[in-house]
mmCIF file of C-alpha atoms in Angstrom:
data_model
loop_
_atom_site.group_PDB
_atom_site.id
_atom_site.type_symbol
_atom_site.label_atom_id
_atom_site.label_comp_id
_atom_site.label_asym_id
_atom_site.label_seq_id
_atom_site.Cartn_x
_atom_site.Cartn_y
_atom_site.Cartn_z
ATOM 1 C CA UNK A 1 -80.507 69.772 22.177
ATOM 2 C CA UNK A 2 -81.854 70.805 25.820
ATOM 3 C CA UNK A 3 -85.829 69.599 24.760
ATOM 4 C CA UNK A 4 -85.480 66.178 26.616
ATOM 5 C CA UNK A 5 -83.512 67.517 29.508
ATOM 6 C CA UNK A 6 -85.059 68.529 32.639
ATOM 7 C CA UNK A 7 -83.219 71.831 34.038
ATOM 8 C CA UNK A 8 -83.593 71.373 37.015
ATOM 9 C CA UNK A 9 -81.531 67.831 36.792
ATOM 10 C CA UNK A 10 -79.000 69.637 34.991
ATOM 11 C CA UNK A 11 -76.082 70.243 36.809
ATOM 12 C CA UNK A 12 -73.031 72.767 35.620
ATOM 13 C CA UNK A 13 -69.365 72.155 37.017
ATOM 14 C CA UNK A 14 -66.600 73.978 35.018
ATOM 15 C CA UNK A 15 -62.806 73.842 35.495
ATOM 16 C CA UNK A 16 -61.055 77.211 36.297
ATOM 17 C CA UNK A 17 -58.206 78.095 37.516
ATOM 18 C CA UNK A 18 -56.966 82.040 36.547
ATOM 19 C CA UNK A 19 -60.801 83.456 35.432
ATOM 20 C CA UNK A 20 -60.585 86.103 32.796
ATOM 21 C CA UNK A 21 -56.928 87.964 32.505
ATOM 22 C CA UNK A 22 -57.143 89.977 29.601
ATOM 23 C CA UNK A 23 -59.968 91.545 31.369
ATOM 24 C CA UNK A 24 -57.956 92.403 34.837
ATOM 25 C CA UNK A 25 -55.228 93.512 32.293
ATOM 26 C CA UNK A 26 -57.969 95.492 30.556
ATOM 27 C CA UNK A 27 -58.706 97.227 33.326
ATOM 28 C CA UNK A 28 -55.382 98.127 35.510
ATOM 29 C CA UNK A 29 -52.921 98.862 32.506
ATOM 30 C CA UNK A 30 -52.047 102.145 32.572
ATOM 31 C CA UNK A 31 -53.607 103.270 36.216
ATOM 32 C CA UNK A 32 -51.538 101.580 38.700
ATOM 33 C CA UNK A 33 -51.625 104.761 40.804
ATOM 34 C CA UNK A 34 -55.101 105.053 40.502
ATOM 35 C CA UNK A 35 -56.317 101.750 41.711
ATOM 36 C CA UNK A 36 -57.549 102.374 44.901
ATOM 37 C CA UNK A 37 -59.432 104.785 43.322
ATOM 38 C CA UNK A 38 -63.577 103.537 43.587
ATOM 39 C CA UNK A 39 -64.614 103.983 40.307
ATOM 40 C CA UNK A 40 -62.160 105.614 37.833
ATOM 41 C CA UNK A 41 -62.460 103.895 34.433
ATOM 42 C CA UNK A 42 -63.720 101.002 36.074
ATOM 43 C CA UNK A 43 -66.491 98.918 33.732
ATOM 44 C CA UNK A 44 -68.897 98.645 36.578
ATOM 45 C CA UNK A 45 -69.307 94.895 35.047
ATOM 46 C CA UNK A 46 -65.516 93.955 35.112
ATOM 47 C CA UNK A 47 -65.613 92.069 38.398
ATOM 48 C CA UNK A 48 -68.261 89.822 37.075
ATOM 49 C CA UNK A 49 -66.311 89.250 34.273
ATOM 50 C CA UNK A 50 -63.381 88.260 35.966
ATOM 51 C CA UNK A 51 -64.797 85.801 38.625
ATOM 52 C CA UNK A 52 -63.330 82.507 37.808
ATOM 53 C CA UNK A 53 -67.389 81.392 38.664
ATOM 54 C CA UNK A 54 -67.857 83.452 35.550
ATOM 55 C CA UNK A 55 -68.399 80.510 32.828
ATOM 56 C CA UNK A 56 -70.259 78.172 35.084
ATOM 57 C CA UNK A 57 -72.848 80.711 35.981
ATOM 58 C CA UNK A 58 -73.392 81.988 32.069
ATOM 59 C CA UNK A 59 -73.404 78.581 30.573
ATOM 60 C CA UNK A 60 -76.197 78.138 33.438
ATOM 61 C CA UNK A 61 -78.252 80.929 32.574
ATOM 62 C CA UNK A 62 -77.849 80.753 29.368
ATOM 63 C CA UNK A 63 -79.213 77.186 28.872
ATOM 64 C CA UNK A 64 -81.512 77.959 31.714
ATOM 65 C CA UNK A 65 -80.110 75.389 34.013
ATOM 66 C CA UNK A 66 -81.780 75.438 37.452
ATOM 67 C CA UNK A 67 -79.698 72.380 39.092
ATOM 68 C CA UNK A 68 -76.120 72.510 40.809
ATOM 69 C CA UNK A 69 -74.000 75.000 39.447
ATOM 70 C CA UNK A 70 -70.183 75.756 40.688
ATOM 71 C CA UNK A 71 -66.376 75.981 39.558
ATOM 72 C CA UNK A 72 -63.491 73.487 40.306
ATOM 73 C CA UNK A 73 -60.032 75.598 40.398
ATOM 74 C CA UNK A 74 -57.427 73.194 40.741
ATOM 75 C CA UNK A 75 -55.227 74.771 38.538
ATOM 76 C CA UNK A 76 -53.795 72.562 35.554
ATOM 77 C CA UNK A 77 -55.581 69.559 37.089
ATOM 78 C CA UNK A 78 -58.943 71.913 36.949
ATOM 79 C CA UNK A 79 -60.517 69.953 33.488
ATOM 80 C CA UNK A 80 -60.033 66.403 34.641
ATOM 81 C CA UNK A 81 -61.518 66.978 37.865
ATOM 82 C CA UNK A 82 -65.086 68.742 36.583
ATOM 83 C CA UNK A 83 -65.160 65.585 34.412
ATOM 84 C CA UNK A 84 -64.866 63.181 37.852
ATOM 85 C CA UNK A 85 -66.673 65.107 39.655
ATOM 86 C CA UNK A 86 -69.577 65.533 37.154
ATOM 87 C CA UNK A 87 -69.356 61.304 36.786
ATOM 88 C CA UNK A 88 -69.674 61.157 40.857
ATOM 89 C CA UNK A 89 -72.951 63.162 40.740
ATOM 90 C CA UNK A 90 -74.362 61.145 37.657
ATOM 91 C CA UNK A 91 -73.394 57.785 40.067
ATOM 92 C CA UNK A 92 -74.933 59.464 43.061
ATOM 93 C CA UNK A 93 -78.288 60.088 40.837
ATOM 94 C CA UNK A 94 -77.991 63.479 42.190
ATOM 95 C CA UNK A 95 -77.957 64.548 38.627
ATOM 96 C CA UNK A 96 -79.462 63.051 35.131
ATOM 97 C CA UNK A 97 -77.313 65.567 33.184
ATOM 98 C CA UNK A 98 -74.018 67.258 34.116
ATOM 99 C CA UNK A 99 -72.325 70.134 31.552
ATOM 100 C CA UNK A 100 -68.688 69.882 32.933
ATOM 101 C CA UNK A 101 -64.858 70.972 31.078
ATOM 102 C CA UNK A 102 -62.501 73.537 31.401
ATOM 103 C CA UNK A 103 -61.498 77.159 30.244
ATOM 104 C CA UNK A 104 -58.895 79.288 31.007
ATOM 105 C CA UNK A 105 -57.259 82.317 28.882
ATOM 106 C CA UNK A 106 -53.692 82.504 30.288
ATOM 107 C CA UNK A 107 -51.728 84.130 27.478
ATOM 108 C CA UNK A 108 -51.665 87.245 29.408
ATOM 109 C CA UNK A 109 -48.645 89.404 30.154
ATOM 110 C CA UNK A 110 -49.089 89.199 33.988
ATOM 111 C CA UNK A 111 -49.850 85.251 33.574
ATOM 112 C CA UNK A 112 -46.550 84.699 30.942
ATOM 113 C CA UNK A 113 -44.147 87.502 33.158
ATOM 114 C CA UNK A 114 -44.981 85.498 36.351
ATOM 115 C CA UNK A 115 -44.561 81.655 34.945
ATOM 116 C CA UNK A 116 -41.482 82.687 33.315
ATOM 117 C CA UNK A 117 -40.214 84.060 36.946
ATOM 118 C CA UNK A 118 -40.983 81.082 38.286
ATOM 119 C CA UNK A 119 -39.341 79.072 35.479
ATOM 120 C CA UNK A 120 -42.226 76.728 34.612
ATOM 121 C CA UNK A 121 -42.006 77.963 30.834
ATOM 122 C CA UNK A 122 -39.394 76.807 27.939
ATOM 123 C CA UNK A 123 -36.197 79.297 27.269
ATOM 124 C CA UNK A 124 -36.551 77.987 23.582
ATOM 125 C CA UNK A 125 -37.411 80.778 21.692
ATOM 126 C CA UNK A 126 -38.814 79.035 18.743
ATOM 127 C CA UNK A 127 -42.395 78.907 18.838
ATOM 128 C CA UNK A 128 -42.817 75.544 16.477
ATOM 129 C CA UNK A 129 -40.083 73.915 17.797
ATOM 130 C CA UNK A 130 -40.144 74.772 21.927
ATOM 131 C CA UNK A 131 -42.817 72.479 23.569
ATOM 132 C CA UNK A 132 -41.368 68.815 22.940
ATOM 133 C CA UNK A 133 -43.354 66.414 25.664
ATOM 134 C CA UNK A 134 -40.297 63.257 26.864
ATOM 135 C CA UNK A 135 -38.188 64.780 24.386
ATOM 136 C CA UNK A 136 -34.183 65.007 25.254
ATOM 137 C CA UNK A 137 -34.133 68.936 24.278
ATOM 138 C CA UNK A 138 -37.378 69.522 26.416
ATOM 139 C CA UNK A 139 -36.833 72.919 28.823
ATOM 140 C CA UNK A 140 -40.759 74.229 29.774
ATOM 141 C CA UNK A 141 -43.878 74.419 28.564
ATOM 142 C CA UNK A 142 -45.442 76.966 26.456
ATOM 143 C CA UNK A 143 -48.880 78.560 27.220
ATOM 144 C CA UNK A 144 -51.867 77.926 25.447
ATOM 145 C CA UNK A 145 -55.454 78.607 26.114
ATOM 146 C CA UNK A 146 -59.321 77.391 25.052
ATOM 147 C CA UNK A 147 -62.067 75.161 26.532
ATOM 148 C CA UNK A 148 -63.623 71.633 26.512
ATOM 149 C CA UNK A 149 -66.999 71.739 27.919
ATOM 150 C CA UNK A 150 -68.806 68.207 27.565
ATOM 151 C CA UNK A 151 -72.101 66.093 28.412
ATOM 152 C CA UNK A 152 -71.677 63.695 31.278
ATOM 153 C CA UNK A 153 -74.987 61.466 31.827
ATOM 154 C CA UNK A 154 -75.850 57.680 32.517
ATOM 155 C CA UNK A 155 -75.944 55.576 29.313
ATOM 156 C CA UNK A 156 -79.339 55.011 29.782
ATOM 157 C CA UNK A 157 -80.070 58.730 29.546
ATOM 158 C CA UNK A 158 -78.001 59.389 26.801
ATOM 159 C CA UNK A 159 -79.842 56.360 24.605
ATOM 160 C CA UNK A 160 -83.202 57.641 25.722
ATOM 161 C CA UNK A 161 -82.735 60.565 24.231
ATOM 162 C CA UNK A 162 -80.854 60.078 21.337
ATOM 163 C CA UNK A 163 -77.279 61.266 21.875
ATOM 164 C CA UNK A 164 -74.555 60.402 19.807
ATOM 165 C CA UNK A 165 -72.050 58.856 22.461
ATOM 166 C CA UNK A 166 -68.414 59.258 22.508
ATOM 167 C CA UNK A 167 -66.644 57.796 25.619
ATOM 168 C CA UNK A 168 -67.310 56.315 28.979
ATOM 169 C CA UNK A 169 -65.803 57.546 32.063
ATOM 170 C CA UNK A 170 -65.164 54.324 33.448
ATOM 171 C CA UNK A 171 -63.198 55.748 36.898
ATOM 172 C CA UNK A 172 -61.773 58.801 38.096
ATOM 173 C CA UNK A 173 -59.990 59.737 40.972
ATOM 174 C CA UNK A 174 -57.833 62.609 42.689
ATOM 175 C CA UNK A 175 -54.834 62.939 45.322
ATOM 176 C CA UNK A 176 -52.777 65.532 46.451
ATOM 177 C CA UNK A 177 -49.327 65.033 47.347
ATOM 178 C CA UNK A 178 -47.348 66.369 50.999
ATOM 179 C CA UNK A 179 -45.605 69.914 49.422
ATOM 180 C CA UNK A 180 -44.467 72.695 51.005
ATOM 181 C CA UNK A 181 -45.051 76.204 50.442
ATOM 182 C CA UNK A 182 -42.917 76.145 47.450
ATOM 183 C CA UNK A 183 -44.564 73.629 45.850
ATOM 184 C CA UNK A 184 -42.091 70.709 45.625
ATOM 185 C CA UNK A 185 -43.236 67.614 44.314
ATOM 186 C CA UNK A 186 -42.649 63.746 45.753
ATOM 187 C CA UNK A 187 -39.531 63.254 43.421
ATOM 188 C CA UNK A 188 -39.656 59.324 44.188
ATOM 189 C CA UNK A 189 -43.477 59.316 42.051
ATOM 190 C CA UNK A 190 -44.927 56.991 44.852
ATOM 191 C CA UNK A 191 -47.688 59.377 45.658
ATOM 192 C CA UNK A 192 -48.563 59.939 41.656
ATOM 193 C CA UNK A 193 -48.155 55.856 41.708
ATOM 194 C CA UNK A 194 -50.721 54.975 43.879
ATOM 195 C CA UNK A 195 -53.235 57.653 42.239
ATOM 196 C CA UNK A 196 -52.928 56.249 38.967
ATOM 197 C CA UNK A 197 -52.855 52.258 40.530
ATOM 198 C CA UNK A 198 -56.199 53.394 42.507
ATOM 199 C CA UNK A 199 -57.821 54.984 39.344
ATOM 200 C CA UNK A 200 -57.034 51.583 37.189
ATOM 201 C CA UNK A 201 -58.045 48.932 39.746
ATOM 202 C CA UNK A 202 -61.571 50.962 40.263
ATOM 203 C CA UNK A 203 -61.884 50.777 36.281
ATOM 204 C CA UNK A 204 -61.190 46.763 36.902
ATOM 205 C CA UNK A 205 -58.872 46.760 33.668
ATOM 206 C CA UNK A 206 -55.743 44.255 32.529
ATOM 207 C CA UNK A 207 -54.574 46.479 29.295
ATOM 208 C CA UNK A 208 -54.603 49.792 28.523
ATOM 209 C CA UNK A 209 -54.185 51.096 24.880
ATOM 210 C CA UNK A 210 -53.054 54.903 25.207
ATOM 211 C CA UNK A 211 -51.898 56.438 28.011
ATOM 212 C CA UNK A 212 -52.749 60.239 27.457
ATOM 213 C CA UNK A 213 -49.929 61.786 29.433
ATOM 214 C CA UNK A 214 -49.751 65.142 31.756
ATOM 215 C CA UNK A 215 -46.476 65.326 29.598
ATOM 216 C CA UNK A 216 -46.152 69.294 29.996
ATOM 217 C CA UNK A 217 -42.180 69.084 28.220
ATOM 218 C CA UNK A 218 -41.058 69.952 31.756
ATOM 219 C CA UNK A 219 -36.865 68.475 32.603
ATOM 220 C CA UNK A 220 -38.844 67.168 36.313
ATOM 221 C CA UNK A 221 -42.211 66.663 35.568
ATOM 222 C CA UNK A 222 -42.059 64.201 32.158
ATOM 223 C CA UNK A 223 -39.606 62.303 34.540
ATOM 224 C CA UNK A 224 -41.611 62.213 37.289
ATOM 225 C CA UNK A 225 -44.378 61.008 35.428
ATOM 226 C CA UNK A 226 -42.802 58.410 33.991
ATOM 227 C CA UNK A 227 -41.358 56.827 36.548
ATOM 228 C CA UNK A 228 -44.988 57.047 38.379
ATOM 229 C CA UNK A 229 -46.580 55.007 35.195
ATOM 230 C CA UNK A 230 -43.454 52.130 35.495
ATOM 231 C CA UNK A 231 -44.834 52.082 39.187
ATOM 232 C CA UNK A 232 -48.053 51.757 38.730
ATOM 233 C CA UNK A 233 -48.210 49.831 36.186
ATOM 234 C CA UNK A 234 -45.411 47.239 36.004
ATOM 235 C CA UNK A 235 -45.361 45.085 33.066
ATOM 236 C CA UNK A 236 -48.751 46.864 31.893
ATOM 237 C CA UNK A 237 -47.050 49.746 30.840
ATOM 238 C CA UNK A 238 -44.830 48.118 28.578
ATOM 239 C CA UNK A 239 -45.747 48.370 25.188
ATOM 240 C CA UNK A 240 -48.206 50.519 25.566
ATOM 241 C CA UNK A 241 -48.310 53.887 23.750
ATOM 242 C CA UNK A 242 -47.587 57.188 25.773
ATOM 243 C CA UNK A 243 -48.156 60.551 24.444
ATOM 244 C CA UNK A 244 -48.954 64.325 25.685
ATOM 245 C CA UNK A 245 -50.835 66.445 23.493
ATOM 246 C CA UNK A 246 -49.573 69.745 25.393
ATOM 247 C CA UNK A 247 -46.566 69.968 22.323
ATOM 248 C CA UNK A 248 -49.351 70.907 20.300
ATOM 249 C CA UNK A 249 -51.709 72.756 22.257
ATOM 250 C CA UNK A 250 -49.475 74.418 24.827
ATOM 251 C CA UNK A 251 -50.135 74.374 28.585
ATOM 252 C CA UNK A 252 -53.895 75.478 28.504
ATOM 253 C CA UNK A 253 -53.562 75.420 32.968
ATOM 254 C CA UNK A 254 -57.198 74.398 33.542
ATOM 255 C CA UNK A 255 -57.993 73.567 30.330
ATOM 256 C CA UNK A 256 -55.510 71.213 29.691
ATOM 257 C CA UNK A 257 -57.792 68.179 31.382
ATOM 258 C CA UNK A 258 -60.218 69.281 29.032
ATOM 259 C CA UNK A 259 -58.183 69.185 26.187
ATOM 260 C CA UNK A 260 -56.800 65.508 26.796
ATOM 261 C CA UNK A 261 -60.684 64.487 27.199
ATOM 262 C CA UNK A 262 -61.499 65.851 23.794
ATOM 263 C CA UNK A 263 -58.354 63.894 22.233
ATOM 264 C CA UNK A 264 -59.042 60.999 24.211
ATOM 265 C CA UNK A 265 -62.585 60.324 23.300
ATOM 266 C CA UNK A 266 -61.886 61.215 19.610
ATOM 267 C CA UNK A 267 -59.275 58.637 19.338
ATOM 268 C CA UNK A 268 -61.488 56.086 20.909
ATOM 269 C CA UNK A 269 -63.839 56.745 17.952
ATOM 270 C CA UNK A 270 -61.327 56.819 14.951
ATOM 271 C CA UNK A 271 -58.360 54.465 16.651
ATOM 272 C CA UNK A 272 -56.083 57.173 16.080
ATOM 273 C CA UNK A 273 -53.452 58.304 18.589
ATOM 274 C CA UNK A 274 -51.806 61.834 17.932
ATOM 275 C CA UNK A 275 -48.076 61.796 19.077
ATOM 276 C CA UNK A 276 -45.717 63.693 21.543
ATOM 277 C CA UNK A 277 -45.653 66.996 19.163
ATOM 278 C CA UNK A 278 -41.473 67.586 18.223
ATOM 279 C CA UNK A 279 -40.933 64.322 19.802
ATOM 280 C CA UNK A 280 -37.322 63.628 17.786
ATOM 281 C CA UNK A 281 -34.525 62.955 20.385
ATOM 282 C CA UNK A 282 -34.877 60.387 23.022
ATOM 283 C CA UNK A 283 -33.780 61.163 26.531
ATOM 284 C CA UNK A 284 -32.177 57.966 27.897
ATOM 285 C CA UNK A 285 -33.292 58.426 30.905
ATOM 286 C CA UNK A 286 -37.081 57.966 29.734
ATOM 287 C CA UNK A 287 -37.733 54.523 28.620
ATOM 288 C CA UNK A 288 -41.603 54.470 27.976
ATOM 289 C CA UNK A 289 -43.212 53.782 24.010
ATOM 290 C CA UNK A 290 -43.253 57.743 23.199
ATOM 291 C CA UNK A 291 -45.361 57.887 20.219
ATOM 292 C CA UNK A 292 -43.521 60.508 17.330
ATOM 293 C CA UNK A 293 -46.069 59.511 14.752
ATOM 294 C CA UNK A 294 -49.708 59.659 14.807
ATOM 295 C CA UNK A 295 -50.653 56.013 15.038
ATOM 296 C CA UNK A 296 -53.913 55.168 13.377
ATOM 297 C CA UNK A 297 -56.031 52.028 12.866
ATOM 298 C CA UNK A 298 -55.974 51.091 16.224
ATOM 299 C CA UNK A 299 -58.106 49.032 18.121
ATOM 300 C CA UNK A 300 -58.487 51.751 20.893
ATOM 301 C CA UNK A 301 -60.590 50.505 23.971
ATOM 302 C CA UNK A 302 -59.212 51.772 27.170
ATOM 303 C CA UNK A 303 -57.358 54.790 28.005
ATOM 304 C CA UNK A 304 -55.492 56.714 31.154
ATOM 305 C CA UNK A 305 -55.406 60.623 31.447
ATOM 306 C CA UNK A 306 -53.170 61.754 33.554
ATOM 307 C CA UNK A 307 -53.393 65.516 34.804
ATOM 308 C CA UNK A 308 -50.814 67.048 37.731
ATOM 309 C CA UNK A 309 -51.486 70.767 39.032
ATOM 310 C CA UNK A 310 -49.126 73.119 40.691
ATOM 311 C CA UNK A 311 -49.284 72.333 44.734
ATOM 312 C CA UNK A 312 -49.014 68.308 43.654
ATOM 313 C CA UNK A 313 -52.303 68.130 42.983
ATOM 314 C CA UNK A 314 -53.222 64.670 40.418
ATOM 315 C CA UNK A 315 -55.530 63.468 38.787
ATOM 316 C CA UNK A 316 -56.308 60.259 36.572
ATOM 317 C CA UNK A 317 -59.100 59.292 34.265
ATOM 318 C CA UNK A 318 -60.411 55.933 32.845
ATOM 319 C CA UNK A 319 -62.368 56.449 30.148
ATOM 320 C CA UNK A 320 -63.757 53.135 27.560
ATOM 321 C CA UNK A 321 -65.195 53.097 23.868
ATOM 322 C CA UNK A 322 -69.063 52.620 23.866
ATOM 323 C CA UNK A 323 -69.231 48.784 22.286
ATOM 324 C CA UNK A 324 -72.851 48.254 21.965
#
C-alpha cells in the first residue's frame, strides 16, 4: 500500500478531542489521595498514552511517515475538520498524500458522569430504543466510540498509483459561532446558515442528494439544525433526503465526522442512504424529508455533512461520486 508513496509527502492529521480515557481511568482509580505522589503505580508510559497527539504520532511512525504530522481537537466537529484540512494541504501541493479521520474512546465513567451532568445525554434508559435523530421522543444522545482514518490525495495521484477511489471532497469549510462561556448556541441558525451556504456555493452545486446530518437526537440541536438547512438552502432542501447516522452509532465526539465520511462515501458507491435510526414519530415542529427507511437504488451524486462541536464550533463537507 505505502510502495508508491513518498514519506516524506505524506502528511498525518487526526481528529481528537478527549485522547485515551480508559487509560487516565486506568491509572487514578483507586489513588485519588495519592496523586500528587511522583511515581506511585504510575506506568512510566501512561502520559504518552494519553496525549490526544497519541494516534497521529503512531500512525506516523508506524507507516514511517516523515511529512506533517499533528492533531485537530475540535471536539465533535474534530473528524470533519482533519478531512478539510487534509483537502487544503492536497490543494496547496504542500502534500501528495494526507492520512486524516478521527478517534476518540469516550465511554468512560468520568466522560459519561460529566455529559450526563451537563445534560447533553438521553434520560431514556433503553439502550435500542434511546438515540432517535428528528424524532418527536428524542431527549440526548448516547455515547459511542471508534475511528475513521482515510486517504486524502489529488485524483491524479490516486490514478497513478492505482487506488480504488471512493469520494471527492469537493469543498469544506469551518465557522465558529459568538458563545459564551457556557456554551450557548445562535438559536436563530443564521451563523450555522451561512456555513453551510458558504460550503455549497464553493462546491458550485444546484442539487444535493443526501444531506448527512449532525442530527445528535438532541430537543435544541436537531432543531437548530434544521432550521439552519431551510436557511441555507431554500427550495434546495426540499425534497431532499436528511438523515443522522448518530441513532446508530452513538455520539462518537471526534469521531463522529469520521463516521458520517465513511457512510457518506459508501452510499455514494452503492446509492444507498441509511435512515435516522428509531426514527418513528414525527415532531411537528421539524418539517425536513427524515429518512426512516434505508433508501437504496439511488442515483447518489452530491452530498452535505454537517458536523457542530460543543463551543458552536461547525463544520460542513461537500463530497461528489468519482464519474469517470
Amino acid at each position: 500500500e505505502m510502495a508508491h508513496i513518498d514519506p516524506y509527502r505524506t502528511d498525518v492529521i487526526i481528529g481528537s478531542g478527549l485522547g485515551s480515557q480508559e487509560v487516565v481511568e486506568e491509572h487514578v482509580a483507586g489513588r485519588s489521595d495519592h496523586l500528587l505522589e511522583y511515581g506511585e503505580g504510575i506506568d512510566p508510559t501512561g502520559m504518552l498514552k494519553f496525549f490526544i497527539s497519541g494516534p497521529a504520532i503512531g500512525i506516523a511512525l508506524m507507516l514511517g511517515c516523515k511529512s506533517y504530522v499533528t492533531t485537530v481537537s475540535s471536539a465533535c466537529a474534530s473528524g470533519l475538520n482533519s478531512i478539510g484540512l487534509a483537502m487544503q494541504r492536497i490543494q496547496d501541493r504542500r502534500a501528495d498524500v494526507v492520512i486524516c479521520g478521527g478517534v476518540d474512546t469516550p465511554i468512560t465513567r468520568f466522560v459519561w458522569a460529566g455529559l450526563c451532568a451537563a445534560r447533553f445525554l438521553t434520560t431514556n434508559n433503553d439502550p435500542v430504543e434511546s438515540m432517535c435523530p428528528f424524532d418527536r421522543r428524542r431527549s440526548g444522545g448516547t455515547l459511542g466510540e471508534g475511528a475513521g482514518i482515510f486517504i486524502v490525495e489529488s485524483l491524479e495521484h490516486a490514478r497513478a498509483r492505482g487506488a480504488r477511489i471512493y469520494a471527492e471532497t469537493a469543498a469544506f469549510n469551518q465557522e465558529t459561532e459568538n458563545v459564551n462561556e457556557l456554551y450557548l448556541m445562535d438559536k436563530s441558525g443564521t451563523r450555522w446558515a451561512e456555513l453551510i451556504g458558504r460550503v455549497c456555493a464553493e462546491a458550485g452545486i444546484n442539487r444535493l442528494d443526501w444531506i448527512n446530518a449532525h442530527g445528535p437526537s438532541d430537543r435544541q440541536l436537531d432543531k437548530l439544525e434544521t432550521v439552519a438547512l431551510k436557511k441555507a438552502l431554500g427550495v434546495l432542501v426540499n425534497g431532499t433526503p436528511v438523515s443522522s447516522i448518530k441513532g446508530a452509532v452513538g455520539a462518537g465526539m471526534a469521531s463522529s465526522g469520521a463516521f458520517q465520511a465513511a457512510a457518506g462515501a459508501m452510499s455514494l458507491i452503492t446509492g444507498c442512504i441509511p435512515p435516522n435510526y428509531n426514527y418513528r414519530e414525527p415532531d411537528p415542529e421539524l418539517d425536513l424529508m427524515y429518512v426512516d427507511r434505508p433508501l437504496t437504488g439511488r442515483n447518489l451524486k452530491t452530498i452535505l455533512l454537517n458536523a457542530r462541536a460543543f463551543g458552536g464550533i461547525n463544520a460542513s463537507l461537500i463530497m461528489r461520486r468519482i464519474t469517470a
